[in-house]
Short mmCIF file of C-alpha atoms in Angstrom, two decimals:
data_model
loop_
_atom_site.label_atom_id
_atom_site.label_comp_id
_atom_site.label_asym_id
_atom_site.label_seq_id
_atom_site.Cartn_x
_atom_site.Cartn_y
_atom_site.Cartn_z
CA UNK A 1 126.38 103.94 84.24
CA UNK A 2 125.30 104.80 80.36
CA UNK A 3 128.39 106.58 78.50
CA UNK A 4 127.77 110.31 79.03
CA UNK A 5 125.47 110.15 82.27
CA UNK A 6 126.82 111.27 85.82
CA UNK A 7 125.92 110.17 89.08
CA UNK A 8 123.73 113.09 89.59
CA UNK A 9 121.32 111.97 86.56
CA UNK A 10 120.88 108.40 87.87
CA UNK A 11 118.05 107.45 90.59
CA UNK A 12 118.31 110.81 92.31
CA UNK A 13 122.00 110.37 93.37
CA UNK A 14 123.67 113.44 93.75
CA UNK A 15 127.10 114.25 94.83
CA UNK A 16 127.57 117.10 97.14
CA UNK A 17 131.43 117.38 97.17
CA UNK A 18 133.22 114.19 97.51
CA UNK A 19 129.93 111.90 99.00
CA UNK A 20 127.72 110.38 97.32
CA UNK A 21 123.92 110.37 98.67
CA UNK A 22 120.81 108.54 97.58
CA UNK A 23 117.76 110.71 98.50
CA UNK A 24 116.08 107.03 98.99
CA UNK A 25 118.48 105.85 101.35
CA UNK A 26 118.46 109.20 103.54
CA UNK A 27 114.54 108.83 103.68
CA UNK A 28 115.33 105.32 105.23
CA UNK A 29 116.41 106.63 108.69
CA UNK A 30 116.10 104.59 111.34
CA UNK A 31 112.41 105.55 113.11
CA UNK A 32 110.76 104.32 115.90
CA UNK A 33 107.17 103.68 115.49
CA UNK A 34 104.13 103.17 118.00
CA UNK A 35 100.56 102.70 117.16
CA UNK A 36 97.53 102.30 119.43
CA UNK A 37 93.91 101.18 118.31
CA UNK A 38 90.32 102.04 119.72
CA UNK A 39 87.04 100.90 119.06
CA UNK A 40 83.52 102.83 118.60
CA UNK A 41 80.22 102.46 117.07
CA UNK A 42 78.58 105.16 115.28
CA UNK A 43 75.51 105.90 112.53
CA UNK A 44 76.08 107.77 109.47
CA UNK A 45 74.39 108.70 105.53
CA UNK A 46 77.03 109.76 102.72
CA UNK A 47 75.15 112.54 101.39
CA UNK A 48 75.57 112.70 97.82
CA UNK A 49 76.28 109.07 97.07
CA UNK A 50 73.90 107.25 95.08
CA UNK A 51 73.86 103.53 96.88
CA UNK A 52 73.00 101.97 99.80
CA UNK A 53 75.60 104.11 102.03
CA UNK A 54 73.47 107.14 101.25
CA UNK A 55 70.67 105.60 104.01
CA UNK A 56 71.21 105.95 107.54
CA UNK A 57 73.47 102.90 108.51
CA UNK A 58 76.24 102.30 111.49
CA UNK A 59 79.43 100.74 111.70
CA UNK A 60 81.71 99.26 114.60
CA UNK A 61 84.72 101.19 113.77
CA UNK A 62 88.17 100.59 114.72
CA UNK A 63 90.64 103.31 114.39
CA UNK A 64 94.46 103.16 114.57
CA UNK A 65 96.92 106.24 114.91
CA UNK A 66 100.60 105.65 114.22
CA UNK A 67 103.31 107.87 115.44
CA UNK A 68 107.14 108.08 114.11
CA UNK A 69 110.24 109.56 115.19
CA UNK A 70 113.75 109.49 115.47
CA UNK A 71 114.69 109.61 118.99
CA UNK A 72 113.00 108.63 122.10
CA UNK A 73 112.39 110.82 125.10
CA UNK A 74 114.35 110.49 128.68
CA UNK A 75 112.29 107.94 129.76
CA UNK A 76 112.83 105.79 126.75
CA UNK A 77 109.80 106.35 124.96
CA UNK A 78 108.55 107.80 121.50
CA UNK A 79 105.04 108.56 123.33
CA UNK A 80 103.23 107.18 126.13
CA UNK A 81 100.85 104.96 125.35
CA UNK A 82 98.49 106.14 128.15
CA UNK A 83 98.68 109.53 126.67
CA UNK A 84 97.91 108.76 123.25
CA UNK A 85 95.21 106.35 124.04
CA UNK A 86 93.64 108.95 126.53
CA UNK A 87 93.68 111.63 123.40
CA UNK A 88 92.44 108.86 121.40
CA UNK A 89 89.77 108.00 123.53
CA UNK A 90 88.63 111.77 124.11
CA UNK A 91 88.01 111.98 120.40
CA UNK A 92 85.91 108.66 120.56
CA UNK A 93 83.79 110.14 123.01
CA UNK A 94 82.70 112.80 120.98
CA UNK A 95 81.74 110.28 118.24
CA UNK A 96 80.70 107.14 120.12
CA UNK A 97 76.86 106.07 119.69
CA UNK A 98 76.37 109.25 117.87
CA UNK A 99 74.58 109.86 114.41
CA UNK A 100 78.05 111.74 112.90
CA UNK A 101 76.02 114.15 110.40
CA UNK A 102 74.66 115.70 113.03
CA UNK A 103 78.21 116.54 114.71
CA UNK A 104 79.58 120.13 113.85
CA UNK A 105 82.42 118.10 112.21
CA UNK A 106 80.64 116.73 109.66
CA UNK A 107 77.66 118.89 108.80
CA UNK A 108 79.25 120.12 105.62
CA UNK A 109 81.89 117.36 105.16
CA UNK A 110 80.71 113.95 104.62
CA UNK A 111 81.57 111.42 107.53
CA UNK A 112 83.17 109.04 105.29
CA UNK A 113 85.69 106.65 106.70
CA UNK A 114 88.48 108.60 104.42
CA UNK A 115 87.29 112.04 106.50
CA UNK A 116 87.08 110.21 109.76
CA UNK A 117 90.87 109.25 109.37
CA UNK A 118 91.47 113.04 108.58
CA UNK A 119 89.40 114.03 111.32
CA UNK A 120 91.48 111.95 113.87
CA UNK A 121 94.86 113.23 112.60
CA UNK A 122 93.84 116.56 113.24
CA UNK A 123 92.07 116.35 116.36
CA UNK A 124 95.16 113.81 117.61
CA UNK A 125 97.63 116.44 116.35
CA UNK A 126 96.14 119.30 118.32
CA UNK A 127 95.52 117.49 121.45
CA UNK A 128 98.95 115.56 121.66
CA UNK A 129 101.28 118.28 122.48
CA UNK A 130 104.49 116.80 124.01
CA UNK A 131 106.77 114.81 121.25
CA UNK A 132 110.33 114.40 121.08
CA UNK A 133 111.81 116.28 118.20
CA UNK A 134 111.26 115.35 114.73
CA UNK A 135 108.34 113.03 115.70
CA UNK A 136 105.03 113.22 113.95
CA UNK A 137 101.91 111.63 113.44
CA UNK A 138 102.53 109.15 110.48
CA UNK A 139 99.23 107.54 109.59
CA UNK A 140 95.77 107.09 111.14
CA UNK A 141 93.64 103.87 109.43
CA UNK A 142 89.92 103.81 110.12
CA UNK A 143 88.36 100.33 109.71
CA UNK A 144 84.29 100.37 109.15
CA UNK A 145 84.56 96.38 108.80
CA UNK A 146 86.80 94.01 109.27
CA UNK A 147 87.98 94.31 105.45
CA UNK A 148 87.04 97.84 104.63
CA UNK A 149 89.43 100.81 105.75
CA UNK A 150 90.77 104.20 104.66
CA UNK A 151 93.92 105.94 105.48
CA UNK A 152 94.98 109.30 106.27
CA UNK A 153 99.03 110.28 106.03
CA UNK A 154 99.62 113.70 106.15
CA UNK A 155 102.23 114.90 103.19
CA UNK A 156 105.30 115.69 105.48
CA UNK A 157 104.97 112.84 107.55
CA UNK A 158 108.01 110.85 108.58
CA UNK A 159 108.82 107.93 106.41
#
């Protein structure tokens, strides 16, 4: 500590009462994390994009949904993989072998990998109704190719 500094001004440290707590350590509470992946094939065209992706083309997409939470349910699960896969497969059923631009969700919003990741987050969150307290979807990743992906992480996601 430099002369004249208090613990409260260094690296987010604060001293509530006699206890010193670092916000970074608090954010790293123990968490369980689970992920599932599925694949689908769809076509799209990026409106307003200047380049080859403005043309109709397709991808063999891969999507991964990740959830995290501090506690497990009575069975010892954060989420039942079967239930999470059921939800994910239901979302994919709407998109698989479709021209994404023709679907209601993408008539205005461009069907980019980024927007697909947000779409999967929103739909999974809406359909996955029974999670242990404090659990949440922390990340959705959508791969357009083996080497190109986009992620969506909600602002309040568990760390």
